[in-house]
Each structure stands twice: as structure tokens, then as C-alpha cells.
XYZ file of C-alpha atoms in Angstrom:
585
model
C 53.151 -135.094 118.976
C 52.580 -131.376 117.905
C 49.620 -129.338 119.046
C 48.064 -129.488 115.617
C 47.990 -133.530 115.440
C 45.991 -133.801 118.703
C 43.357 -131.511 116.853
C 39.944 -133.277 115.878
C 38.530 -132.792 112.090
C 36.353 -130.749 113.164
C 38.446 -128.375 114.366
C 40.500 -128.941 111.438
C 38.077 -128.204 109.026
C 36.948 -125.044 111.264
C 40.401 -123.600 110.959
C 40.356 -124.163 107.604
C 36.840 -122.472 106.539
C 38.126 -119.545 109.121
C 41.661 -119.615 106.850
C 39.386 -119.320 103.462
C 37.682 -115.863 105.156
C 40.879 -114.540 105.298
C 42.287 -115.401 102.003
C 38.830 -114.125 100.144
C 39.049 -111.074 102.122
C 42.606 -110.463 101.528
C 41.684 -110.799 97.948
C 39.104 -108.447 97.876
C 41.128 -106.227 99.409
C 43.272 -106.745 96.356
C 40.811 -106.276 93.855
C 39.669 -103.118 95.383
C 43.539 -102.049 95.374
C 43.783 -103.048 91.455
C 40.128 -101.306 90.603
C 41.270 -98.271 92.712
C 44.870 -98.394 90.622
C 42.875 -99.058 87.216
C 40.640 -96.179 87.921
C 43.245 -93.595 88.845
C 45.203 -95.148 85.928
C 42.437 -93.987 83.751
C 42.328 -90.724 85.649
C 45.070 -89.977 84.446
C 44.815 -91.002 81.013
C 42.030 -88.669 80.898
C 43.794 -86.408 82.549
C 46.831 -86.486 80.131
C 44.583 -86.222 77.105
C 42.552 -83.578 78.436
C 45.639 -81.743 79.182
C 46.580 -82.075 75.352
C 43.619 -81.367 73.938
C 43.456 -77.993 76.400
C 47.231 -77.587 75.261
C 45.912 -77.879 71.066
C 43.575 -75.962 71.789
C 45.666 -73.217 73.321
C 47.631 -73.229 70.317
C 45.023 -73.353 67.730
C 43.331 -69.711 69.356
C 46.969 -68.493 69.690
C 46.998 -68.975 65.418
C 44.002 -67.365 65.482
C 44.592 -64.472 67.167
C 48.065 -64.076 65.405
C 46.136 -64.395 62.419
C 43.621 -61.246 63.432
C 46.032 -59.527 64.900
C 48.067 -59.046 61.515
C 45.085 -59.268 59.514
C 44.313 -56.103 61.022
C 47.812 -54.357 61.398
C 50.502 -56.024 59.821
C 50.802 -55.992 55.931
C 48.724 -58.676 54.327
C 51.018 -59.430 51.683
C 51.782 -63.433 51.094
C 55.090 -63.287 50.875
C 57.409 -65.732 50.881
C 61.239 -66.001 50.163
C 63.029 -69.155 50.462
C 66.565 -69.357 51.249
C 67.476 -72.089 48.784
C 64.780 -72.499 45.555
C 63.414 -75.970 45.196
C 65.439 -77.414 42.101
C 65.294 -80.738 42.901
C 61.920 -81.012 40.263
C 63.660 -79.163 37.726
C 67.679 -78.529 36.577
C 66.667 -75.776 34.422
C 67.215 -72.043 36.179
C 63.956 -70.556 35.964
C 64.798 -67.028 34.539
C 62.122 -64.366 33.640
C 63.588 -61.541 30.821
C 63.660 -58.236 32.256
C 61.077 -57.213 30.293
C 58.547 -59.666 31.764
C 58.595 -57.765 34.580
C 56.054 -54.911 35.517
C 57.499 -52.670 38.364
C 54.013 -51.213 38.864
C 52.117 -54.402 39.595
C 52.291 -55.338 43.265
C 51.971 -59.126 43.354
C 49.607 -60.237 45.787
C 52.424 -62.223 47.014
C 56.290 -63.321 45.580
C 55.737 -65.892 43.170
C 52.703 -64.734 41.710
C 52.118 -64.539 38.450
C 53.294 -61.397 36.862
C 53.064 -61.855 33.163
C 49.157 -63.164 33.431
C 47.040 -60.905 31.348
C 45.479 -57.843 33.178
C 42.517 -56.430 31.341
C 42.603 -53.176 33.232
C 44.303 -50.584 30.668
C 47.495 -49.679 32.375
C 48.201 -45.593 33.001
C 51.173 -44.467 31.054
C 54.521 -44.577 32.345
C 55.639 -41.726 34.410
C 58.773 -39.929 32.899
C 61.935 -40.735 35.078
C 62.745 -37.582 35.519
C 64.622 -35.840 38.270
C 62.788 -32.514 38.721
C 58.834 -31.968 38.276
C 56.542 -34.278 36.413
C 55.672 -33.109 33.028
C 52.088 -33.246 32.190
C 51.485 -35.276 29.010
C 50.833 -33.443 25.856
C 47.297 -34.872 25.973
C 46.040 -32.512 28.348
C 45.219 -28.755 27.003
C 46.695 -26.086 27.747
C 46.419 -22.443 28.104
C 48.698 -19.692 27.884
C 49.101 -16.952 30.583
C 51.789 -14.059 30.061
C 52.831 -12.007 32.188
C 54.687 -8.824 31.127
C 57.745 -6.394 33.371
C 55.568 -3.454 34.188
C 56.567 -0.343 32.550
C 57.836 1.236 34.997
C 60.614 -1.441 35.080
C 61.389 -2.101 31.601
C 64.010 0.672 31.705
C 67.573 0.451 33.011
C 69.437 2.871 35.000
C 71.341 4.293 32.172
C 68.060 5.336 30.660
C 67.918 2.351 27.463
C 64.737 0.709 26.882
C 64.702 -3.128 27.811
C 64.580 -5.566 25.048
C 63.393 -9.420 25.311
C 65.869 -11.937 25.473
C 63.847 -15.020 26.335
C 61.038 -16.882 28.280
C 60.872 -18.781 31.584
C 57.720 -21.064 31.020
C 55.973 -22.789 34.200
C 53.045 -25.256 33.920
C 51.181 -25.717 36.495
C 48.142 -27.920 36.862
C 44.439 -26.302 36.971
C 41.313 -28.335 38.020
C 38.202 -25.808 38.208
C 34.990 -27.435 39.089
C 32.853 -29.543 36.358
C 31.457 -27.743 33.929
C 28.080 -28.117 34.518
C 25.206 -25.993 32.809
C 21.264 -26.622 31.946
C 19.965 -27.350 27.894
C 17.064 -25.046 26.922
C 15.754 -27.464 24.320
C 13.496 -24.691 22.477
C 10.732 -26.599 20.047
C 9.388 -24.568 16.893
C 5.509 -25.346 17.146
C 4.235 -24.580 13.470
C 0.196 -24.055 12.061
C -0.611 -23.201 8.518
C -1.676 -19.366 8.280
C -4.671 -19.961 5.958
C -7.129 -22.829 6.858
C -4.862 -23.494 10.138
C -5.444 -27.130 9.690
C -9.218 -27.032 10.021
C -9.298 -27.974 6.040
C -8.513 -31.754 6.924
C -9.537 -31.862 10.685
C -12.025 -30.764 13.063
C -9.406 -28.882 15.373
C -6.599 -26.504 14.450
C -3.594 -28.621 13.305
C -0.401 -27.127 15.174
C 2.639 -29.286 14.298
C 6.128 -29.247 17.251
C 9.348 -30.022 16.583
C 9.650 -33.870 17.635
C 12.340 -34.479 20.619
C 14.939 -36.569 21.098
C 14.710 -40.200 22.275
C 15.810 -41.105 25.509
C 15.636 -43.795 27.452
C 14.918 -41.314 30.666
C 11.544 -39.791 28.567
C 10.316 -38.047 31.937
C 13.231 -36.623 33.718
C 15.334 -33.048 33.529
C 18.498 -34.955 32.987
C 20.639 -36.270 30.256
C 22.318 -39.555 29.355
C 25.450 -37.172 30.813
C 24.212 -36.665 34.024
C 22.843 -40.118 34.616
C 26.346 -41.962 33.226
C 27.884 -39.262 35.738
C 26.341 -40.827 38.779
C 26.746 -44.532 37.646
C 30.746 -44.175 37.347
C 30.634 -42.308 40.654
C 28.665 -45.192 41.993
C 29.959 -47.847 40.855
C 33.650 -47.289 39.549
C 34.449 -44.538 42.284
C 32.145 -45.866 45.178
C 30.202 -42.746 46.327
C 27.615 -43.089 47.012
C 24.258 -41.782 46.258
C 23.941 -40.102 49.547
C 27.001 -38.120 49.132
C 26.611 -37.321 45.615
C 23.229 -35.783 46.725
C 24.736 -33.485 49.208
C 27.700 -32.636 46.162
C 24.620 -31.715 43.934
C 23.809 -29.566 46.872
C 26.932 -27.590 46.792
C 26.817 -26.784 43.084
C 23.148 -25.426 43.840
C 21.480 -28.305 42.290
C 18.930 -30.609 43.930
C 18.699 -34.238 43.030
C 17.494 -36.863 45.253
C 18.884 -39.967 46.385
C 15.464 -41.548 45.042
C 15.819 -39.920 41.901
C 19.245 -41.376 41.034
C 18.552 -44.874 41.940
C 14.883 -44.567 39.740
C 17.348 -43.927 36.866
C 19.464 -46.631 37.808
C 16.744 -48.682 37.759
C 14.816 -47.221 34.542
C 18.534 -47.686 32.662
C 18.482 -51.029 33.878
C 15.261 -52.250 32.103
C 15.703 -50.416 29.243
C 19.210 -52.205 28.239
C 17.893 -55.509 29.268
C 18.558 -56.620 25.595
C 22.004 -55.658 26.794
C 22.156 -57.309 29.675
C 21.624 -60.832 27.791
C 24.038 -60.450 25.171
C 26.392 -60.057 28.145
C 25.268 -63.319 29.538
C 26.028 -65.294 25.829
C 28.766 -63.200 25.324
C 30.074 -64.848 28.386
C 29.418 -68.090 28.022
C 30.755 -67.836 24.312
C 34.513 -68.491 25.821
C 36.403 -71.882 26.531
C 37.126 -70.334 30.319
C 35.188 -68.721 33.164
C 35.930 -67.532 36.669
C 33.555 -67.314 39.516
C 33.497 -66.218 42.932
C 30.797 -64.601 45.225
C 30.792 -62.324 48.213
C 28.000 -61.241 50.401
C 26.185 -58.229 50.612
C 23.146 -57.037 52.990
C 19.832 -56.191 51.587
C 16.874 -54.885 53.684
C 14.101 -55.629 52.358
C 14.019 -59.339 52.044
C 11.165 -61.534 49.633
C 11.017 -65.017 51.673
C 9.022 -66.619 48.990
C 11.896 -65.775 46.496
C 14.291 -67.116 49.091
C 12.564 -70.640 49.731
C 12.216 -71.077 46.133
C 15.847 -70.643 46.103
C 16.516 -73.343 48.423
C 13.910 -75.650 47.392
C 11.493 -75.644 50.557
C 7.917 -75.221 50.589
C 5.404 -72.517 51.249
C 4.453 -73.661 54.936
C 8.307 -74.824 55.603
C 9.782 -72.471 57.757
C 12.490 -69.887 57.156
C 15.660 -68.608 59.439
C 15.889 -64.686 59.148
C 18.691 -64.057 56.914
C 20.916 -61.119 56.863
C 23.624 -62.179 54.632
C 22.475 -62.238 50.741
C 24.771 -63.028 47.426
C 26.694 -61.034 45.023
C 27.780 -64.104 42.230
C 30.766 -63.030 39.904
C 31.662 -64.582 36.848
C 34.687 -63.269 34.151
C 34.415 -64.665 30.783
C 33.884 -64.503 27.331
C 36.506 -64.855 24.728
C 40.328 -63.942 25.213
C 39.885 -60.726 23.312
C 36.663 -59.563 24.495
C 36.405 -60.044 28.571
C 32.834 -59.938 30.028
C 32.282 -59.392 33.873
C 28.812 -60.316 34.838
C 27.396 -59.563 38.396
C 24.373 -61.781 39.767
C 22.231 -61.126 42.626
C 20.600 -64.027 44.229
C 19.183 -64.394 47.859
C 21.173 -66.862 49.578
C 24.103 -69.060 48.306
C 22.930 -72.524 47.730
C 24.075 -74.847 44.474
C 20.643 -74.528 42.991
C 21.745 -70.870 42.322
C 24.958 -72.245 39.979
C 23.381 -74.343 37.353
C 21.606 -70.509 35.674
C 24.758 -69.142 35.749
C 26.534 -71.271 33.521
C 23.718 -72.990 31.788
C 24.817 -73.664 27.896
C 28.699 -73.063 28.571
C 31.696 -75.578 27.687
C 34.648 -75.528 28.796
C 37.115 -74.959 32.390
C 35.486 -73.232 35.421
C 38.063 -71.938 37.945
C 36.699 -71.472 41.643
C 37.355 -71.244 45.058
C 36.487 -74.392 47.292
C 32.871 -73.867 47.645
C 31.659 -77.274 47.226
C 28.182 -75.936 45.062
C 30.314 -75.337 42.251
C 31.740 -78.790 41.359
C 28.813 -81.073 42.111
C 26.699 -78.515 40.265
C 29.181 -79.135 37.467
C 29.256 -83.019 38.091
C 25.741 -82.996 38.011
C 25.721 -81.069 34.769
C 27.920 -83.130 32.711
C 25.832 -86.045 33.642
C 22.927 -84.644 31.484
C 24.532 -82.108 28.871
C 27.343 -83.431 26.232
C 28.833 -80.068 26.460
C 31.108 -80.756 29.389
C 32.308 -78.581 32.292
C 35.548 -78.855 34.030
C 36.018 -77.696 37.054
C 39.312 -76.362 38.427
C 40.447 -75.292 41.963
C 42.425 -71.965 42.607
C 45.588 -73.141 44.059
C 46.086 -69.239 45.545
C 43.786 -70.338 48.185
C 45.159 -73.888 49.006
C 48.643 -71.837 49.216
C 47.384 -69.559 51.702
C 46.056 -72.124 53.885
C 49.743 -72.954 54.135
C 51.227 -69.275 54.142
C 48.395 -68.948 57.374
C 49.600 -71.697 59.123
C 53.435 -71.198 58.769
C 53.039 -67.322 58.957
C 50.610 -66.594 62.071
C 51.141 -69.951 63.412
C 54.706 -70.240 64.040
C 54.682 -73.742 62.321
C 57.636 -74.661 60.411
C 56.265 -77.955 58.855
C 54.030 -75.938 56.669
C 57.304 -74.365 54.565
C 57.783 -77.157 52.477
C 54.103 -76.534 51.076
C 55.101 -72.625 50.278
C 58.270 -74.024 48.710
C 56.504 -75.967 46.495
C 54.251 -73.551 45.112
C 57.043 -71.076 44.757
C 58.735 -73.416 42.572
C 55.167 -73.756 40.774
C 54.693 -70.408 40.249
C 58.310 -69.569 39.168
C 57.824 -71.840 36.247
C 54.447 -70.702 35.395
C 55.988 -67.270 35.176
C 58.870 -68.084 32.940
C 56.231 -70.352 30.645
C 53.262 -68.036 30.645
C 56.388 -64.785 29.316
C 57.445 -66.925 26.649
C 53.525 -67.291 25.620
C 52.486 -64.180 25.602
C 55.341 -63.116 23.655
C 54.649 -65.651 20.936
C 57.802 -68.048 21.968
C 55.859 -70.471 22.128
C 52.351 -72.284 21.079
C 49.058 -72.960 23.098
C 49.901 -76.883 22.666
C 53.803 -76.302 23.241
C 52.842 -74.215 26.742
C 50.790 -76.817 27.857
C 52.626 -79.936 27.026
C 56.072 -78.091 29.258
C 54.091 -76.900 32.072
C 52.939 -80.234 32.417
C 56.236 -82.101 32.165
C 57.450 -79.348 34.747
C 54.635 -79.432 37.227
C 53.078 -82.394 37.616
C 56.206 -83.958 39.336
C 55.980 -81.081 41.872
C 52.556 -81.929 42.276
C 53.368 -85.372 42.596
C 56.077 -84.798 45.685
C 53.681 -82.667 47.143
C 50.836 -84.632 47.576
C 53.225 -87.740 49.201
C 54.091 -84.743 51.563
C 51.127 -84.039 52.413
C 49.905 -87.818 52.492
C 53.076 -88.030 54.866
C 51.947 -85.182 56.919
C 48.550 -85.653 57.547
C 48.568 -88.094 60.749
C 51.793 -85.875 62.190
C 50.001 -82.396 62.471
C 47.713 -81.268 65.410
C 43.751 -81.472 65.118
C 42.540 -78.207 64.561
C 45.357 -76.188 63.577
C 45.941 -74.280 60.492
C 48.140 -77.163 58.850
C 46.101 -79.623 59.841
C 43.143 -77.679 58.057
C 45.638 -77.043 54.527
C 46.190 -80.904 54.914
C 42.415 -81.715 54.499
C 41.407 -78.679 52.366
C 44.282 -79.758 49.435
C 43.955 -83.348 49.812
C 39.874 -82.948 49.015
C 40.930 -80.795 46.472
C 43.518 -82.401 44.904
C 42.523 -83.221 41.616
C 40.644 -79.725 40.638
C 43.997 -77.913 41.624
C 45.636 -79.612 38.746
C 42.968 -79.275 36.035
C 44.089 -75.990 35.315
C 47.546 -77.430 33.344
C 45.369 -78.396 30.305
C 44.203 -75.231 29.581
C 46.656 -72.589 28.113
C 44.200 -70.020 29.411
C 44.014 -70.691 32.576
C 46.398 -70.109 35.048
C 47.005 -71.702 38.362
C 44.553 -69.375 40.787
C 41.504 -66.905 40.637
C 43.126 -63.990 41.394
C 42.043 -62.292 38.594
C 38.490 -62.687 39.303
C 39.226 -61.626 42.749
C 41.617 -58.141 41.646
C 39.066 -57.323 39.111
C 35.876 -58.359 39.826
C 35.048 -58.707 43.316
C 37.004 -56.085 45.029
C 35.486 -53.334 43.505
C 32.324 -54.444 44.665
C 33.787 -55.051 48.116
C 35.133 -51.731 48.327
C 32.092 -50.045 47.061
C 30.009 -51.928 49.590
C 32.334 -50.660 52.180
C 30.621 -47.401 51.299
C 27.239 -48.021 51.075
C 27.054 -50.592 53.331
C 23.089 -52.221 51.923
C 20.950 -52.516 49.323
C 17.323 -51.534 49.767
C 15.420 -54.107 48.073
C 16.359 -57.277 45.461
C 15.409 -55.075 42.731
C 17.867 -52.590 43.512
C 21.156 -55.111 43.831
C 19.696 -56.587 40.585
C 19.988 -53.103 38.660
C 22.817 -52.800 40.857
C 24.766 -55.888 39.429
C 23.952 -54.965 35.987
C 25.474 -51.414 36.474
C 28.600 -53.236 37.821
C 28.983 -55.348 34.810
C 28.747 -52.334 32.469
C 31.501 -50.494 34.064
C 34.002 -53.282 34.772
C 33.243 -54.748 31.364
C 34.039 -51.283 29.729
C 37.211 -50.818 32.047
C 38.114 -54.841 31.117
C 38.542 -53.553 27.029
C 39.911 -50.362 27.729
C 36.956 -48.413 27.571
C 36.391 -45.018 29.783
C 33.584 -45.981 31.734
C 31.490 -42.756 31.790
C 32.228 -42.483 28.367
C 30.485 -45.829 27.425
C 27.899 -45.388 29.292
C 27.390 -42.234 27.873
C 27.099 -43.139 24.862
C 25.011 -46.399 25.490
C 22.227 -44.507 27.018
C 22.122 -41.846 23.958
C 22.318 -45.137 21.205
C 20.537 -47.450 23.449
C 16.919 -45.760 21.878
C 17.665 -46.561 18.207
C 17.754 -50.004 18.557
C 15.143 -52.127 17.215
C 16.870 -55.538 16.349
C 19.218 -58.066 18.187
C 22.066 -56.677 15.856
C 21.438 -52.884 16.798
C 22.155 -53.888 20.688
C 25.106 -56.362 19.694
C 26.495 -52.907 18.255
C 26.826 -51.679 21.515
C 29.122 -54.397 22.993
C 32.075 -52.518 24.658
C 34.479 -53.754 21.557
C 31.562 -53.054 18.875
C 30.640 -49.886 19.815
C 31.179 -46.177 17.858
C 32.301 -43.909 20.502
C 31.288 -40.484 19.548
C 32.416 -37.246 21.332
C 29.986 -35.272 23.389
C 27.819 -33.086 21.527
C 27.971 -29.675 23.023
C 24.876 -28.617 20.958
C 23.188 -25.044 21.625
C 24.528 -21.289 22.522
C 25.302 -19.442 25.845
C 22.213 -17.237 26.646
């Protein structure tokens, strides 16, 4: 018999509780080994998504600092050329006439829009010639002659010179403004008999009445005062420079004194100022932006009633306040009207557009459309509102440009193609080739199926690009925006971006701002805007600023009724020349 068989039970059954110990601790052992694998499994999983994440990350500040980088050095234009034009929407060649095109303009980038109206009044052509530029008959001339000297108008033989001819030369003379001060001399008159005691108490002595002005008080003209303005506000000095110009010409006006006329111009054409507004809202389109601009002195209670809170709610300091732009009015008569308001909530929209019908193109700024969703739930005159597909594209242009990311060309390619047939459409429209409803009805059977294969690019896209990045934020920004960038096709008007707005509205403003850097108080941006809205408005019909502003402040006193001011709408108004009244003394 083996060792084992002569063992009792309970030895057996001690052996075999010792033999459990074992196996329990071996698997214990084991389940520490798989919890310590699991764990470092895990680890690493964290490990390896950490690593990505650090890696995206990496990459998304590497787009942004490519993106400052040529921001600030590299030429902003949005250029983009493909090698081989998207046809496959389209068989037809997209061809522009020679004559469409404007070798002036500088597009803001390749495929934009070239033929879209521009109300600025475009500078004559400059003569191709291949010597000096002529000066255009337009400007007058005087004429200098200078004469041999007689001591050299004899030849050696002893004969008397005779003329043969002329050599003219023009050359270009700019001597500083003529500037010189009115004596306005009043006749004061008394009768030489009773002198006026007859039919009063008191000598009667009767003055010469003066002329009306809406500065009653001040040792200026409408001249000086529509001087300033345009300096302001169409060539952006400002008034702290023009002060210390006065200064050189021996003349002494304060900075305080030119914006108390600004501001005493400003409520005297508020009559004006509303007709603008209507005027505005008259059209079937308007464009809207804003930008922001710092203002010292701040009012909070203004501010809280702008965003809704109460007088005990508290308030953040602000420094950032609200320039709001809007370009309307009807297709002959353009209307720029600048807004001030304190901050840049939605509640600031619905005053803006109050009363108007019709398409509103705008940037992404979500307080336009629900305003106008919100609107057309309570008004039967209806608001649609339209993206500007200039932006979306950029989103794209950033990502493929200063992030290195090829996936983003397809995007670029379709808006070329977009923007090629726009062109081509929007020629044949101007020139009268073609109808409002004809335009329409082809840009619609021409574009939507771009639109179409871009959006199941974009739908195909969207869970291939990396969180964070520039593509990944044009993936999100177009697919929320989707339907608003296509709105514009229905409106013959409109055409597929706000870059007009932006070209002729708000960088003016921006520029000038670069200048002067703040307002003082609300009341000054206010009178501010309004300025802004004169000038651009006058330079949007072809009107000379100064000129119309000129002659607004001399006409603005002689009106009584609503139909005296509508007279002095930029395409109503008489333009008369400056009267040089008086003699040299």
C-alpha cells in the first residue's frame, strides 16, 4: 500500500483544508496580478489619450500662432487658386467679359465678387500715358511766362531774335487753405425826427437782422464746422491734431469747442437723423455688422437697462462698448446709419430694424436671427435672415492657410466655384442681360447643387477632423449656419457675403478709431455716429462730403416742415456753390 492509503481522514481532510490555503492564495495572487495588469492597462489608456489630446493641442496653438504670425506680417489677402476649377456642378465655362472687370478694385480675395455694386464714386481713370500725368482739365490753371532777357534776345551777327514757339510745363501748386475772417457789418437805423419815441416809450433803433445758423453763438461758419467733420470723420484726424493745425495758421480753436459743435449740429438735424432711419428701412435689403469702441465715461443705469437687469443687480465693469452698422435703403438711394449702444446684447437689435421687411445679411452673431425669429412671430411684415458666406469661407481659408490642413481645400474649392458663377450672373445683371426673376431662378439651378455636395462634405467630415482645430471649428460654424448661408439666392439684391457693409461701413470707423482711440461720454459716440452716417451716406450717392455738409448746416435753419428736411436727403438736395460774399479790407 502507498503512503497516502495508510493516512487517517483526518489527516486527509487536514491536507486537504491546508491544499485549499494554497489554491485561494495562489488565486489572490492572481487577482492582484490581473488588477495590477487592468490598472496599468488603464494607465496607459490614459496615458495614450492624454498624449493625444497634449499632441491636438500642440497643433491647435501651432494654427494659432501661424495665424498671428501672418495676421501681423504676411499679406492678409484670402487668396486662393486652385489648380483644376470645380466643374463637376456645372459644364458651362464660367467666363466674365473683359469689361466686367475693374483693374482698380483689389478683391478682398480671388473669387470675390467684382461686378457687385460699389457705392463709393470711383476717381477717374488715369491716362495711360508713358511720360508725366496730365492734370485733368477740371483743375484751374494759371499762366506764368517767362521771357529771354534782353540782353540775350540778340544773336551774334547783331539781328534781333524773333519767337518761334512755346515750351509749356504744368506743374502742380497746392498753397495752404484759403482761410480768412467775415466782418458781418449790420446797418443799425432810427428815424431822425421823433426817433421812435412817437409810438414807444424808448428810442426805436432798428439793425439789420442776421443770418440763421444753426451755430447762433459761435465765431464760425457752417464752412468751418463741415471742415472739421470731414477731417474727423472721412479723413480720421482727429480733434486733437486739428487743434494744434489751427495753431499753425495762427488760429485758436479748442478741442472742446469742435466737439460742442459736433454736438450742437447733431441736435439740430435730429429731424435728419430720422428720415435716415425710415429712409433705411424703406428698402427690401439691409446689412448689419458692429464693432467695438471704448468710451470713458460709462452710465451703468443705461447699461442694465440694456441688458434687462435690475437696479440692485450687480454690474461687471465694462470697457468694450458698441458701434451697430446698418446699410440700407433703396437700390438707388444707399443709407449708412451708425448706432451707439452700451453693450451688445439682442435686446439692442429689435430698435434697429423695427418696421422693416425684407432680407437681413449678417455675420454669425447669434442676436441677430433669434431677434428676427422672434420678430416674425409677432409682426406680418417678415424678416429673413441671411448669413455672409465670406466669413464661413474664411473659417476654411484659416484652417487650410495657417494650419497646414489640406482637408479644408475642398471647402475653398467650393466657394470658388460659387463665387465664379455669381460673378458671371451678377455681370450679365447689371448690364441688363438679364431680369431680377431670370438672375435668381439660374443662380439657383447653379448653386444649390454646390451647396448640396458641400454640406454631405462637410456632414462627411465632421467626425474625421481634430477637436479644436480650425476645421473642426468651420465644420460646426457652417453646419449651424447652414440654412441662412443660402437665403441669400432669393434675393437678386443680395449677394453671397457682407463685404460691402464691412469695405464701406465699418472700416472707416475702424480706422478712424485707430486714431482717436475713445469716446468721452455716450453722448459724444451718439453725435459721433450720426456724423458718420452723414458723411458715408453723402460719399454712398456720390456726394463730396464737406460739400454736403456744408450746405446742410446753411439750409438746415429754413426748415419748418417734414418736407423741408426730406429736401435735404443726399439725392434731394440743391447743392449750391460757396458764397464768397463781402470785399478784401
Amino acid at each position: 500500500m502507498s503512503e497516502n492509503q495508510n493516512l487517517t481522514i483526518e489527516e486527509v481532510l487536514r491536507q486537504l483544508e491546508e491544499a485549499k490555503k494554497r489554491i485561494a492564495h495562489l488565486e489572490e495572487k492572481v487577482e492582484s496580478k490581473e488588477l495590477e495588469i487592468h490598472k496599468q492597462s488603464e494607465e496607459l489608456h490614459w496615458q495614450s489619450e492624454e498624449i493625444i489630446k497634449q499632441k491636438n493641442e500642440i497643433k491647435n496653438l501651432k494654427e494659432q500662432l501661424s495665424s498671428l504670425l501672418r495676421n501681423k506680417f504676411a499679406k492678409r489677402a484670402e487668396e486662393y487658386v486652385p489648380e483644376v476649377k470645380v466643374e463637376e456642378f456645372n459644364r458651362e465655362s464660367v467666363t466674365v467679359p473683359p469689361s466686367a472687370e475693374n483693374p482698380k478694385e483689389k478683391p478682398i480675395f480671388k473669387e470675390h465678387d467684382k461686378s457687385k455694386r460699389v457705392y463709393l464714386e470711383e476717381e477717374s481713370a488715369r491716362p495711360k500715358t508713358c511720360g508725366r500725368t496730365i492734370f485733368g482739365l477740371e483743375i484751374p490753371r494759371k499762366e506764368e511766362r517767362i521771357k529771354l532777357p534782353e540782353n540775350e534776345m540778340y544773336c551774334k551777327c547783331g539781328a534781333r531774335l524773333r519767337v518761334i514757339g512755346e515750351e509749356v510745363t504744368e506743374k502742380l501748386v497746392m498753397p495752404k487753405s484759403k482761410i480768412y475772417v467775415r466782418r458781418i457789418v449790420r446797418e443799425k437805423c432810427q428815424c431822425p425826427k421823433c426817433e421812435g419815441i412817437t409810438y414807444s416809450d424808448k428810442s426805436v433803433v432798428k439793425t439789420a437782422p442776421v443770418e440763421k445758423t444753426i451755430f447762433p453763438k459761435a465765431m464760425i461758419t457752417p464752412s468751418v464746422v463741415a471742415n472739421i467733420i470731414c477731417n474727423k470723420y472721412d479723413m480720421h484726424i482727429p480733434y486733437y491734431r486739428q487743434e494744434y493745425a489751427f495753431k499753425y495758421r495762427h488760429l485758436y480753436i479748442s478741442r472742446e469747442n469742435m466737439t460742442n459743435w459736433q454736438e450742437t449740429a447733431a441736435a439740430a438735424l435730429e429731424p435728419l437723423r430720422e428720415l435716415f432711419h425710415e429712409e433705411l428701412l424703406s428698402g427690401n435689403v439691409i446689412h448689419a455688422d458692429e464693432t467695438p469702441v471704448k468710451v470713458i465715461n460709462q452710465k451703468t443705469d443705461e447699461i442694465k437697462s440694456e441688458l434687462g437687469l435690475q437696479k440692485g443687480d450687480k454690474l461687471k465693469d465694462r470697457e468694450k462698448c458698441y458701434i451697430w452698422v446698418l446699410m440700407g435703403g433703396k437700390e438707388n438711394h444707399p443709407v449708412l446709419e451708425y448706432n451707439f449702444r452700451w453693450t451688445r446684447c439682442k435686446n439692442n437689435v429689435l430698435p434697429l430694424i423695427e418696421g422693416f421687411s425684407g432680407y437681413m445679411m449678417t455675420d454669425g452673431l447669434s442676436s441677430y436671427h433669434t431677434t428676427a425669429e422672434e420678430y416674425n412671430e409677432t409682426h406680418e411684415n417678415k424678416i429673413i435672415s441671411c448669413a455672409c458666406n465670406a466669413h464661413n469661407r474664411r473659417k476654411y481659408f484659416d484652417a487650410w492657410k495657417n494650419g497646414n490642413d489640406l482637408d479644408a481645400e475642398p471647402a475653398l474649392e467650393y466657394y470658388h466655384n460659387i463665387y465664379e458663377i455669381e460673378k458671371e450672373l451678377r455681370w450679365k445683371y447689371d448690364h441688363k442681360k438679364l431680369t431680377a426673376e431670370e438672375f435668381v431662378k439660374k443662380r439657383r439651378e447653379r448653386v444649390i447643387p454646390i451647396f448640396e455636395k458641400f454640406k454631405d462634405w462637410v456632414t462627411e467630415i465632421k467626425p474625421k477632423v481634430r477637436p479644436g482645430s480650425k476645421l473642426g471649428k468651420a465644420v460646426i460654424y457652417s453646419l449651424n449656419q447652414w440654412d441662412r448661408l443660402q437665403k441669400y439666392l432669393d434675393c437678386a439684391e443680395l449677394t453671397p457675403d457682407n463685404n460691402e457693409c464691412e469695405a464701406i461701413g465699418i472700416r472707416p470707423f475702424t480706422v478712424g478709431r485707430n486714431n482717436w482711440k475713445f469716446n468721452y461720454s455716450g453722448e459724444g459716440a451718439k453725435s459721433a455716429c450720426f456724423m458718420f452716417s452723414l458723411v458715408q451716406t453723402a460719399k454712398a450717392n456720390g456726394l463730396e462730403p464737406e460739400e454736403y455738409i456744408r450746405n446742410l448746416f446753411e439750409q438746415a435753419p429754413y426748415c419748418e416742415t417734414k418736407e423741408d428736411w426730406k429736401k435735404l436727403l443726399p439725392w434731394n438736395i440743391e447743392l449750391k456753390p460757396f458764397d464768397d460774399r463781402g470785399e478784401w479790407v
